[in-house]
PDB file of C-alpha atoms in Angstrom:
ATOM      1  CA  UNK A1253      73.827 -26.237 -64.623  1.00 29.00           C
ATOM      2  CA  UNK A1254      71.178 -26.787 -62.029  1.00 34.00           C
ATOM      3  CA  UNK A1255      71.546 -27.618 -58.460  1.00 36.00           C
ATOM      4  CA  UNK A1256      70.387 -27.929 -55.270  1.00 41.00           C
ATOM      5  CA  UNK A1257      71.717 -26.057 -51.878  1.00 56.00           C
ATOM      6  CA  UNK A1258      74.906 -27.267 -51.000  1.00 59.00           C
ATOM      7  CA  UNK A1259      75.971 -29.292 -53.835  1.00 69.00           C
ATOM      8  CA  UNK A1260      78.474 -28.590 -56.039  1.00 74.00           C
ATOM      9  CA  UNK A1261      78.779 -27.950 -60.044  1.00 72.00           C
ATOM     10  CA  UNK A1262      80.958 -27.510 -62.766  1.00 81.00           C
ATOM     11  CA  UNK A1263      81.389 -24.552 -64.951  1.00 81.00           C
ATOM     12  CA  UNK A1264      83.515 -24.558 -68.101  1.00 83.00           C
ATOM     13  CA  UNK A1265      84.503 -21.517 -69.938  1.00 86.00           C
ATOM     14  CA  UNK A1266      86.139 -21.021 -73.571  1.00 84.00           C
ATOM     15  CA  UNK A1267      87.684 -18.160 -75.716  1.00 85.00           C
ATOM     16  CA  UNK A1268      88.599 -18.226 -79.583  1.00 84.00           C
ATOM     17  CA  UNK A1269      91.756 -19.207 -79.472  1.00 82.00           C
ATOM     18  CA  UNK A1270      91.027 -22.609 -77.797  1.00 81.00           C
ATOM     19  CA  UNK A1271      91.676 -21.496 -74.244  1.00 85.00           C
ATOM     20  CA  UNK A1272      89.427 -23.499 -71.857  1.00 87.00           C
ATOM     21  CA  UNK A1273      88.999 -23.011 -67.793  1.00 87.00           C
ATOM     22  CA  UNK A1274      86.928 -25.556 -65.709  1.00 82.00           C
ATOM     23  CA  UNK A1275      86.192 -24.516 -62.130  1.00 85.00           C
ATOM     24  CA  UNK A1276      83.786 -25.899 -59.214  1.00 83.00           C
ATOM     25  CA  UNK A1277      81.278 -24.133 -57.644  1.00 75.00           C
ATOM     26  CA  UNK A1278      78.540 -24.781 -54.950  1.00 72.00           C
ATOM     27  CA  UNK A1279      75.854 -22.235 -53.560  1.00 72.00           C
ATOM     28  CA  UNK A1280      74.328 -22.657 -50.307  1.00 73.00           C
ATOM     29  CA  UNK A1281      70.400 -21.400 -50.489  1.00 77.00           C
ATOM     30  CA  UNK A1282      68.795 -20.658 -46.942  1.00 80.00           C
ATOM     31  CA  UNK A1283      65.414 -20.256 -46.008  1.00 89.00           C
ATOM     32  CA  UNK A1284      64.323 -16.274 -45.134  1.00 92.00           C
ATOM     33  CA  UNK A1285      65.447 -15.056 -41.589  1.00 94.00           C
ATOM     34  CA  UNK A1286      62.456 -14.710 -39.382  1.00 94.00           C
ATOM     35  CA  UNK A1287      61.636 -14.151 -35.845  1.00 95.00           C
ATOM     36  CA  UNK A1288      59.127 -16.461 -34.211  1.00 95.00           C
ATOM     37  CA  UNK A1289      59.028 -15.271 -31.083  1.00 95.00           C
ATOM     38  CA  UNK A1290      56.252 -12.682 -30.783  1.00 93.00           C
ATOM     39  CA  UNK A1291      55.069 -12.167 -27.337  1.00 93.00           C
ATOM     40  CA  UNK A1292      56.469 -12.633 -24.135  1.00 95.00           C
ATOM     41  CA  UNK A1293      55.253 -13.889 -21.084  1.00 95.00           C
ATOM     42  CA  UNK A1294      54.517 -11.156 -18.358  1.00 95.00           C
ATOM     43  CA  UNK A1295      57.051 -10.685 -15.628  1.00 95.00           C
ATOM     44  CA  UNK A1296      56.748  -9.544 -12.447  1.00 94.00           C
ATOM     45  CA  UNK A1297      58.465  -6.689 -10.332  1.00 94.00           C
ATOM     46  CA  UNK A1298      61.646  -8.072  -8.061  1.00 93.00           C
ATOM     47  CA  UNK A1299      61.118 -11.826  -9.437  1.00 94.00           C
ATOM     48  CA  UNK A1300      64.053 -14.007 -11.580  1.00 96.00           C
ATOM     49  CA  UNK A1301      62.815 -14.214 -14.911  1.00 97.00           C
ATOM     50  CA  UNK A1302      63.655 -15.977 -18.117  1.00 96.00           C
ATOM     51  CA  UNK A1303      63.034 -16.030 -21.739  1.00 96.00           C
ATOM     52  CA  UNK A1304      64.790 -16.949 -24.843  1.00 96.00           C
ATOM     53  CA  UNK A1305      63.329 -15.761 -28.233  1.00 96.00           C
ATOM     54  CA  UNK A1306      63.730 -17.853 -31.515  1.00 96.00           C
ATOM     55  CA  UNK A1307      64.112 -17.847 -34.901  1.00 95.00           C
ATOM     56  CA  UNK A1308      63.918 -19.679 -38.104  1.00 94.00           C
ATOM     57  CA  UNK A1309      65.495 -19.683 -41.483  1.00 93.00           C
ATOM     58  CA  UNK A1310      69.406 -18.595 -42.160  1.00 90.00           C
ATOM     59  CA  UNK A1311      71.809 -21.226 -41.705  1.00 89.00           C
ATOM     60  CA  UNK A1312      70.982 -21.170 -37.835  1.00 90.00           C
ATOM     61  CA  UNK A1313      74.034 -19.254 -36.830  1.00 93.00           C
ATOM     62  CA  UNK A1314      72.327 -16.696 -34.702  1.00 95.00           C
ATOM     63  CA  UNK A1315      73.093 -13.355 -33.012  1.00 95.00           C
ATOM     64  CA  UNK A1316      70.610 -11.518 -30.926  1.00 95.00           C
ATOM     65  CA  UNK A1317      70.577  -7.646 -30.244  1.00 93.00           C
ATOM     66  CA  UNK A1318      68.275  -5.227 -28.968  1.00 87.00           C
ATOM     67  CA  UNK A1319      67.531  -1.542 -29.046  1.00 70.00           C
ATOM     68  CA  UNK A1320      64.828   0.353 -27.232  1.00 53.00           C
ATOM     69  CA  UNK A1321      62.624   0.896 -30.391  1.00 41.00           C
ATOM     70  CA  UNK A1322      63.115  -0.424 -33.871  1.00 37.00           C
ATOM     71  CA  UNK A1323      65.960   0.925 -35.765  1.00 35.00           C
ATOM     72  CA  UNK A1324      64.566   4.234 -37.574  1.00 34.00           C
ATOM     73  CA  UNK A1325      63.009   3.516 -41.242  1.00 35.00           C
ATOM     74  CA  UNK A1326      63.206  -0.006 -40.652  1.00 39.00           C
ATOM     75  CA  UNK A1327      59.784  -1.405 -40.338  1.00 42.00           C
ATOM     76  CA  UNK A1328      59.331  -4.304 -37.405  1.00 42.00           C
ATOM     77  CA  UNK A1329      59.061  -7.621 -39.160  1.00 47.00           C
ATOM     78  CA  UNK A1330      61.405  -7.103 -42.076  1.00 49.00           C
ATOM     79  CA  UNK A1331      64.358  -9.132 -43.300  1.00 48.00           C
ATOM     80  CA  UNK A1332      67.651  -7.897 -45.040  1.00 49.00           C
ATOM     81  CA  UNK A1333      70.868  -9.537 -46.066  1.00 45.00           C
ATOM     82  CA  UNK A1334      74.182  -8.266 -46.298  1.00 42.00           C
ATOM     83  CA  UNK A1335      77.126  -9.906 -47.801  1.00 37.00           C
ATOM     84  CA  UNK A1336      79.278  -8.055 -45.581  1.00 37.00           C
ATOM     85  CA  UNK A1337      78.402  -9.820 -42.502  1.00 40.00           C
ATOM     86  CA  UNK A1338      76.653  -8.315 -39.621  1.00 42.00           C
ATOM     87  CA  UNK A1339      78.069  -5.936 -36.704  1.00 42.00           C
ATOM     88  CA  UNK A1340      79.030  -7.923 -33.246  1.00 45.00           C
ATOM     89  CA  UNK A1341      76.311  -7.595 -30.313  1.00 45.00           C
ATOM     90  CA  UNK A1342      77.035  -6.780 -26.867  1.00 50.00           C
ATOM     91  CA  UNK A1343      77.359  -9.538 -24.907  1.00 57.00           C
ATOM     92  CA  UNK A1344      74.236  -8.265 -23.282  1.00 66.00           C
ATOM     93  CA  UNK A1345      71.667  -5.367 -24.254  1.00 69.00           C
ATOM     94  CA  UNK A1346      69.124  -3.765 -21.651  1.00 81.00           C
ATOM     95  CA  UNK A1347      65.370  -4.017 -22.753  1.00 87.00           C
ATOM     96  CA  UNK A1348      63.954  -3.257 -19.217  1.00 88.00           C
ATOM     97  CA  UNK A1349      64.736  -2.110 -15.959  1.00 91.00           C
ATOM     98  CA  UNK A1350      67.113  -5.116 -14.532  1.00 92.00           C
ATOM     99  CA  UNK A1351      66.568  -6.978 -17.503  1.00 94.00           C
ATOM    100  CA  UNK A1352      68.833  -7.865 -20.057  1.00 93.00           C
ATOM    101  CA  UNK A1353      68.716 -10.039 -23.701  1.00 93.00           C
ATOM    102  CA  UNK A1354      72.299 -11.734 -24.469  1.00 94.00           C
ATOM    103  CA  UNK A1355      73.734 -12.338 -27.869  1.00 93.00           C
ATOM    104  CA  UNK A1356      72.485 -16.426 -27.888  1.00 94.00           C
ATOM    105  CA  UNK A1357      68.521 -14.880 -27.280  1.00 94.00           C
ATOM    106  CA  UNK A1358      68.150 -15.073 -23.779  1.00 95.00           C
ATOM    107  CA  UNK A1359      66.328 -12.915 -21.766  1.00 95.00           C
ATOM    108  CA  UNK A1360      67.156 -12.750 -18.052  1.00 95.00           C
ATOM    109  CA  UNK A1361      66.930 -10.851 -14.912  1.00 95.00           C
ATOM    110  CA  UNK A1362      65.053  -9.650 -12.280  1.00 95.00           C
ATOM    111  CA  UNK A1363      62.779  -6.535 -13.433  1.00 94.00           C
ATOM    112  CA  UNK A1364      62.700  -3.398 -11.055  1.00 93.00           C
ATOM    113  CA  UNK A1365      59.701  -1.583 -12.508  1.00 92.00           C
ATOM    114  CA  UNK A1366      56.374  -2.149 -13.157  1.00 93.00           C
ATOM    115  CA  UNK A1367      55.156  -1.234 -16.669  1.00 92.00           C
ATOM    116  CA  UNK A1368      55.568  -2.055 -20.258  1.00 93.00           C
ATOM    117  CA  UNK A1369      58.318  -1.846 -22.048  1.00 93.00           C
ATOM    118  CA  UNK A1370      58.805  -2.321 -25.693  1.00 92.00           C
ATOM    119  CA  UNK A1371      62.014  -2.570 -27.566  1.00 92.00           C
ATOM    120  CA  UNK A1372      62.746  -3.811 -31.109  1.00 92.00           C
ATOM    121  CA  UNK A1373      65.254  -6.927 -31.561  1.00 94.00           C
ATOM    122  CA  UNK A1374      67.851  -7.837 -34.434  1.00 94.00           C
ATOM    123  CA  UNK A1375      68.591 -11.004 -35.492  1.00 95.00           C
ATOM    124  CA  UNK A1376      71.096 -11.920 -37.569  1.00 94.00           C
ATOM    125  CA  UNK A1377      72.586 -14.737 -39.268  1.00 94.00           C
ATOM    126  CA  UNK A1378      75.754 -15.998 -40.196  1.00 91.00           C
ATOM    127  CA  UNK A1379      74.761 -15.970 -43.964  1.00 88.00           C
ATOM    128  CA  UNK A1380      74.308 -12.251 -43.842  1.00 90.00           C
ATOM    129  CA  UNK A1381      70.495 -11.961 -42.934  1.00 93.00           C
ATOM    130  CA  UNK A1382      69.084 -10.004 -40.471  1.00 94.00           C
ATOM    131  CA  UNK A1383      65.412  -9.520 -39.242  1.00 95.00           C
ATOM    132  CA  UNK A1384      63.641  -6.855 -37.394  1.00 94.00           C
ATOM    133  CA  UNK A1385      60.949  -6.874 -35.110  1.00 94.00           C
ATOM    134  CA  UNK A1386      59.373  -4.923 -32.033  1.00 93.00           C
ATOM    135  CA  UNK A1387      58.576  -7.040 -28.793  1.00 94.00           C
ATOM    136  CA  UNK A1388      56.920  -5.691 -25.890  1.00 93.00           C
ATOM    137  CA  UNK A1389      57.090  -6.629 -22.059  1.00 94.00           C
ATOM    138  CA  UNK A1390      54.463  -6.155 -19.689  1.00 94.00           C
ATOM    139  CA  UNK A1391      55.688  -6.240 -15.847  1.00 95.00           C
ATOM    140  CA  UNK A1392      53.310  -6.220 -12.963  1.00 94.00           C
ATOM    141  CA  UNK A1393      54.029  -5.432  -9.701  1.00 94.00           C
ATOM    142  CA  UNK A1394      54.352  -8.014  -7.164  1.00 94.00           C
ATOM    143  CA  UNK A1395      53.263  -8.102  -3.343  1.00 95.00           C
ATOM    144  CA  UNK A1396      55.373  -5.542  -1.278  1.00 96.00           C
ATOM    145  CA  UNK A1397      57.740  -7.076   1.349  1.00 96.00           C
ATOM    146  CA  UNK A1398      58.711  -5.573   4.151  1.00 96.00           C
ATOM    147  CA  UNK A1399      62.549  -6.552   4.227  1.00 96.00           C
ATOM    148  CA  UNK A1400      63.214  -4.807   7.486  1.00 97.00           C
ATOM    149  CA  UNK A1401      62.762  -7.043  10.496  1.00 95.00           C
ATOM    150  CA  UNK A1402      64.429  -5.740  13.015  1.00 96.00           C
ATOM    151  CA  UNK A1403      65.854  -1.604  14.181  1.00 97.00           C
ATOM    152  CA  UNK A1404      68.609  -0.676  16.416  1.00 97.00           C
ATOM    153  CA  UNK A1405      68.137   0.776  19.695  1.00 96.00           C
ATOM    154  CA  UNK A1406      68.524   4.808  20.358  1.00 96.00           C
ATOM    155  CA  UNK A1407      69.606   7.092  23.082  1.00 95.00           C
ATOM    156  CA  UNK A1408      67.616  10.083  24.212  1.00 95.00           C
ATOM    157  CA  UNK A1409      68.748  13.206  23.112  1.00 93.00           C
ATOM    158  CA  UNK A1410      71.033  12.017  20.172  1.00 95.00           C
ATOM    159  CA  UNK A1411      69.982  11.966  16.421  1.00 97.00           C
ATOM    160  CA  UNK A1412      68.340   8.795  15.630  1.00 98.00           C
ATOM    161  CA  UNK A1413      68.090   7.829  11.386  1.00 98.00           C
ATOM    162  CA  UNK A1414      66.864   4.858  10.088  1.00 98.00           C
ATOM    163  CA  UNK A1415      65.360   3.896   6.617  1.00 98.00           C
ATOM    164  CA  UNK A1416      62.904   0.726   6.189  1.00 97.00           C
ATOM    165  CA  UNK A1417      63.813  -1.465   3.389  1.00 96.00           C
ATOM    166  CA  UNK A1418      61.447  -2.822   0.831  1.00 96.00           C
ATOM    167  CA  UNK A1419      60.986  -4.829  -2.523  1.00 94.00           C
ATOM    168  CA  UNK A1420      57.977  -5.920  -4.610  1.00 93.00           C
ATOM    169  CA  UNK A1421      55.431  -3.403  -5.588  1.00 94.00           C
ATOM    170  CA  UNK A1422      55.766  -1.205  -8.620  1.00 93.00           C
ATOM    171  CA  UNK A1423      59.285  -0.838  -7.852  1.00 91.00           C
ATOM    172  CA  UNK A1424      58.669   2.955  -7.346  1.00 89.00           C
ATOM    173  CA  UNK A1425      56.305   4.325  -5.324  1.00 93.00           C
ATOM    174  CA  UNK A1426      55.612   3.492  -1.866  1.00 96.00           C
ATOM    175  CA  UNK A1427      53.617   4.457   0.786  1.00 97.00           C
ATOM    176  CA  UNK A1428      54.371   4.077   4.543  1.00 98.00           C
ATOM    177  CA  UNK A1429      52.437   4.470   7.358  1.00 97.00           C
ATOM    178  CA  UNK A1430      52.226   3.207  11.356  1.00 97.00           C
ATOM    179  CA  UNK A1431      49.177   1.028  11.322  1.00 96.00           C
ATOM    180  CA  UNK A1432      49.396   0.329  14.800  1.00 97.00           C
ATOM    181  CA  UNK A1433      51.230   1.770  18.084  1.00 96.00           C
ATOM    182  CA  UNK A1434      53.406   4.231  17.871  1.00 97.00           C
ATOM    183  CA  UNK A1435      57.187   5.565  17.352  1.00 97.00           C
ATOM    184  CA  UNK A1436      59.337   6.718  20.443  1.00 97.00           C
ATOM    185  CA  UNK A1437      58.702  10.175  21.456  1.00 96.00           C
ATOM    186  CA  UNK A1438      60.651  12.265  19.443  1.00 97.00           C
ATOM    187  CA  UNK A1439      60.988  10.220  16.462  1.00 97.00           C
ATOM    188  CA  UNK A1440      58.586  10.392  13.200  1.00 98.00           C
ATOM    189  CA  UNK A1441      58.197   8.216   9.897  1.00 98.00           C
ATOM    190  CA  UNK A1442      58.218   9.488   6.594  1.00 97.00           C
ATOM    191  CA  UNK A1443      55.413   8.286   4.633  1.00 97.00           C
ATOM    192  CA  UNK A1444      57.507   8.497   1.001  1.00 96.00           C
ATOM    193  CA  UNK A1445      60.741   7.580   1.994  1.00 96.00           C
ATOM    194  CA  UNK A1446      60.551   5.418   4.924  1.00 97.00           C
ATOM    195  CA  UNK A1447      62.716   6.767   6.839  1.00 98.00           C
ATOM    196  CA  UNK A1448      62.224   6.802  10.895  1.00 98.00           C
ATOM    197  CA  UNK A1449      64.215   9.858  12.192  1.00 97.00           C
ATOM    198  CA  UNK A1450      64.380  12.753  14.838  1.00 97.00           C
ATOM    199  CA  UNK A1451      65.843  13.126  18.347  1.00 97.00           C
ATOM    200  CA  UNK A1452      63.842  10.485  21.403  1.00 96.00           C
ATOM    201  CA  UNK A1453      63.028  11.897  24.122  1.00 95.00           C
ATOM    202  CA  UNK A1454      62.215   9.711  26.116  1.00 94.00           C
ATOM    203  CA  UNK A1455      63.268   6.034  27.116  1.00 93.00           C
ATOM    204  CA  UNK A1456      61.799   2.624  26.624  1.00 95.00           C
ATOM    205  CA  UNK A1457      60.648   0.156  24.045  1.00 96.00           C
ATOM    206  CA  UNK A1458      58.258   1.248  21.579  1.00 97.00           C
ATOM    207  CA  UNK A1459      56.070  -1.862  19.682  1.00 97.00           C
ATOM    208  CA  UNK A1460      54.557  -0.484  16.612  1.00 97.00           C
ATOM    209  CA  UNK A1461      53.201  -1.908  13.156  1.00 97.00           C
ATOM    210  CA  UNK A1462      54.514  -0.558  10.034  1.00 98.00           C
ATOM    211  CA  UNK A1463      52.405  -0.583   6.604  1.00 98.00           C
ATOM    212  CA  UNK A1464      53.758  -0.257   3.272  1.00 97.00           C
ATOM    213  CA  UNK A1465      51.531   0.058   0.311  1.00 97.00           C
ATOM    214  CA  UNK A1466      52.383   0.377  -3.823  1.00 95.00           C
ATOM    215  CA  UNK A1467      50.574   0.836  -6.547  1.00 93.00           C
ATOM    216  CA  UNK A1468      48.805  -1.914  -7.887  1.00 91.00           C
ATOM    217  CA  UNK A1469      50.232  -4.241  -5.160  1.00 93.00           C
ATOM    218  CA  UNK A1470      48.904  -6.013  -2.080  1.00 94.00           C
ATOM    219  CA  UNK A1471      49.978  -3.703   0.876  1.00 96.00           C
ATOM    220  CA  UNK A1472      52.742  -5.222   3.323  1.00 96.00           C
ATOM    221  CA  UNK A1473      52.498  -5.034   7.420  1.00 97.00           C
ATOM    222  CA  UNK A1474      54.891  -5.933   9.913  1.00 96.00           C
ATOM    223  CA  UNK A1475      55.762  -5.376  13.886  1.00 97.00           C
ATOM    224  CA  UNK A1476      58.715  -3.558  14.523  1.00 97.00           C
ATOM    225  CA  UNK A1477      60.347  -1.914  18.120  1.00 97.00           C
ATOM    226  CA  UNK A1478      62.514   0.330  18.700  1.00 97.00           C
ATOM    227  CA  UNK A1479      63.787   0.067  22.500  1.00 97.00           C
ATOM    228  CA  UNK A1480      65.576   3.904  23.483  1.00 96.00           C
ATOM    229  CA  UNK A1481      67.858   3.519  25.821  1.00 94.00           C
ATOM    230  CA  UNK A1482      67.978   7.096  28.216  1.00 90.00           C
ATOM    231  CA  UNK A1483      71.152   9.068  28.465  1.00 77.00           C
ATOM    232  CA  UNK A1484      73.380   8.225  31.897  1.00 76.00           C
ATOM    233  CA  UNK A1485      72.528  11.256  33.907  1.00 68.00           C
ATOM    234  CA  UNK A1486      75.964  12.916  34.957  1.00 71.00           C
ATOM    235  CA  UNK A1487      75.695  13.312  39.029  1.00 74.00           C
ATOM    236  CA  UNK A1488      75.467  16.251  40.509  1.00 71.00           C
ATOM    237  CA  UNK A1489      78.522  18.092  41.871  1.00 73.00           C
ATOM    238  CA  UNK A1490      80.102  21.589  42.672  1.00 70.00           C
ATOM    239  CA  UNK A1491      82.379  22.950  39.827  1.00 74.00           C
ATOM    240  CA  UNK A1492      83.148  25.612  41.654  1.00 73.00           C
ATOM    241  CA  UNK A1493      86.559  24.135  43.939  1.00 75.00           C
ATOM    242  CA  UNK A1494      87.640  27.534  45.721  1.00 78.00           C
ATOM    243  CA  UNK A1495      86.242  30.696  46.844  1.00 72.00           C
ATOM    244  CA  UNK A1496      87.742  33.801  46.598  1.00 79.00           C
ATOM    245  CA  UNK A1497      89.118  35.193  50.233  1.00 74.00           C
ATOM    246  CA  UNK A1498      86.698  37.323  51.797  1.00 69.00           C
ATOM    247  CA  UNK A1499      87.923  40.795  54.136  1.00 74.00           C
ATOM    248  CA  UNK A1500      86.348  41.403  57.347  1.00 69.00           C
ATOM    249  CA  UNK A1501      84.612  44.962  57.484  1.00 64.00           C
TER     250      UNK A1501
END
């Protein structure tokens, strides 16, 4: 008996001794599984983006997962089905530095690193399909901010540590340099880590301009001061309180 998906039919069965069984029956035929999502728009380092990825065919009952790469001997773009059903997803799956792709196909986040990233995503369906495919993700770096605005004051003579606090760029490498004036005496920047450290020697209020640069990014500059703050000066006074007694000769 012919029929279409979802409808029902009738199948009657007989033996030779007159037994007879009628039973119902309906199949439910779905279209193949596939992916249509196959590129993704580009992000950029240390800004909110969004994505969702979406497919066709099944019985549109979907479940998103992701690996780094595409699951070994499976070639990207193919479809299965299982009668068996499909294994949960995470509730969300890293595909990138700070970004993640969640079970319903969105991906979200704010990326961290510059670069491209490629990771193959499963789709499956409640009918028992699943499809494979490998997605990439370019991320460019974005202009570097300087996020410090502002340093505490110092004291001459005691340790002084501070680190300068940044975003955009590659997410990685940075570059730091004073562009204009100069640090307290005493007191020197590291050019990898941005930190501004040693012991001042002398007091006052040092202006200076600080310049961060990152590959592939435009370069960040901002005014900064430090204002050292000298040591009280302890006045001067006689520790010694007695003198010995002295004999006459």
């Amino acid at each position: 008996v012919a029929a279409q998906s979802g409808e029902s039919f009738t199948l009657q069965a007989s033996n030779e001794l007159g037994q007879r069984v009628v039973a119902e029956f309906s199949i439910d035929v779905y279209e193949p599984l596939t992916l249509v999502t196959n590129e993704l728009a580009m992000g950029a380092v240390d800004l909110p983006y969004e994505a969702t990825l979406a497919a066709v065919g099944g019985d549109g009952d979907y479940t998103f997962s992701s690996r780094s790469a595409a699951a070994p001997g499976a070639a990207p773009g193919s479809t299965s089905s299982s009668t068996s059903g499909s294994t949960p997803a995470a509730a969300t799956v890293s595909v990138a530095p700070g970004l993640e792709l969640a079970a319903d196909g969105t991906l979200t986040g704010t990326p961290t690193r510059a670069g491209e990233f490629e990771f193959g995503v499963q789709v499956s369906s409640a009918d028992g399909q699943t499809f494979e495919a490998t997605l990439s993700l370019l991320v460019e770096a974005s202009d570097v901010v300087l996020e410090t605005t502002e340093l505490p004051a110092g004291r001459t003579d005691v340790d002084y540590e501070q680190t300068l606090a940044v975003s955009g760029g590659d997410g990685r490498s940075y570059t730091f340099a004073i562009s204009a004036g100069a640090l307290p005496d005493g007191l020197a920047l590291d050019a990898e880590t941005g930190v501004i450290a040693g012991v001042p020697t002398t007091g006052g209020k040092a202006v200076f301009e600080v310049q961060v640069e990152s590959p592939g990014a435009t370069a960040a500059t901002g005014e900064l001061s430090i204002t050292i703050e000298s040591a009280p000066v302890e006045p001067l006074s006689f520790d010694t309180e007695e003198l010995p007694l002295a004999r006459a000769s």
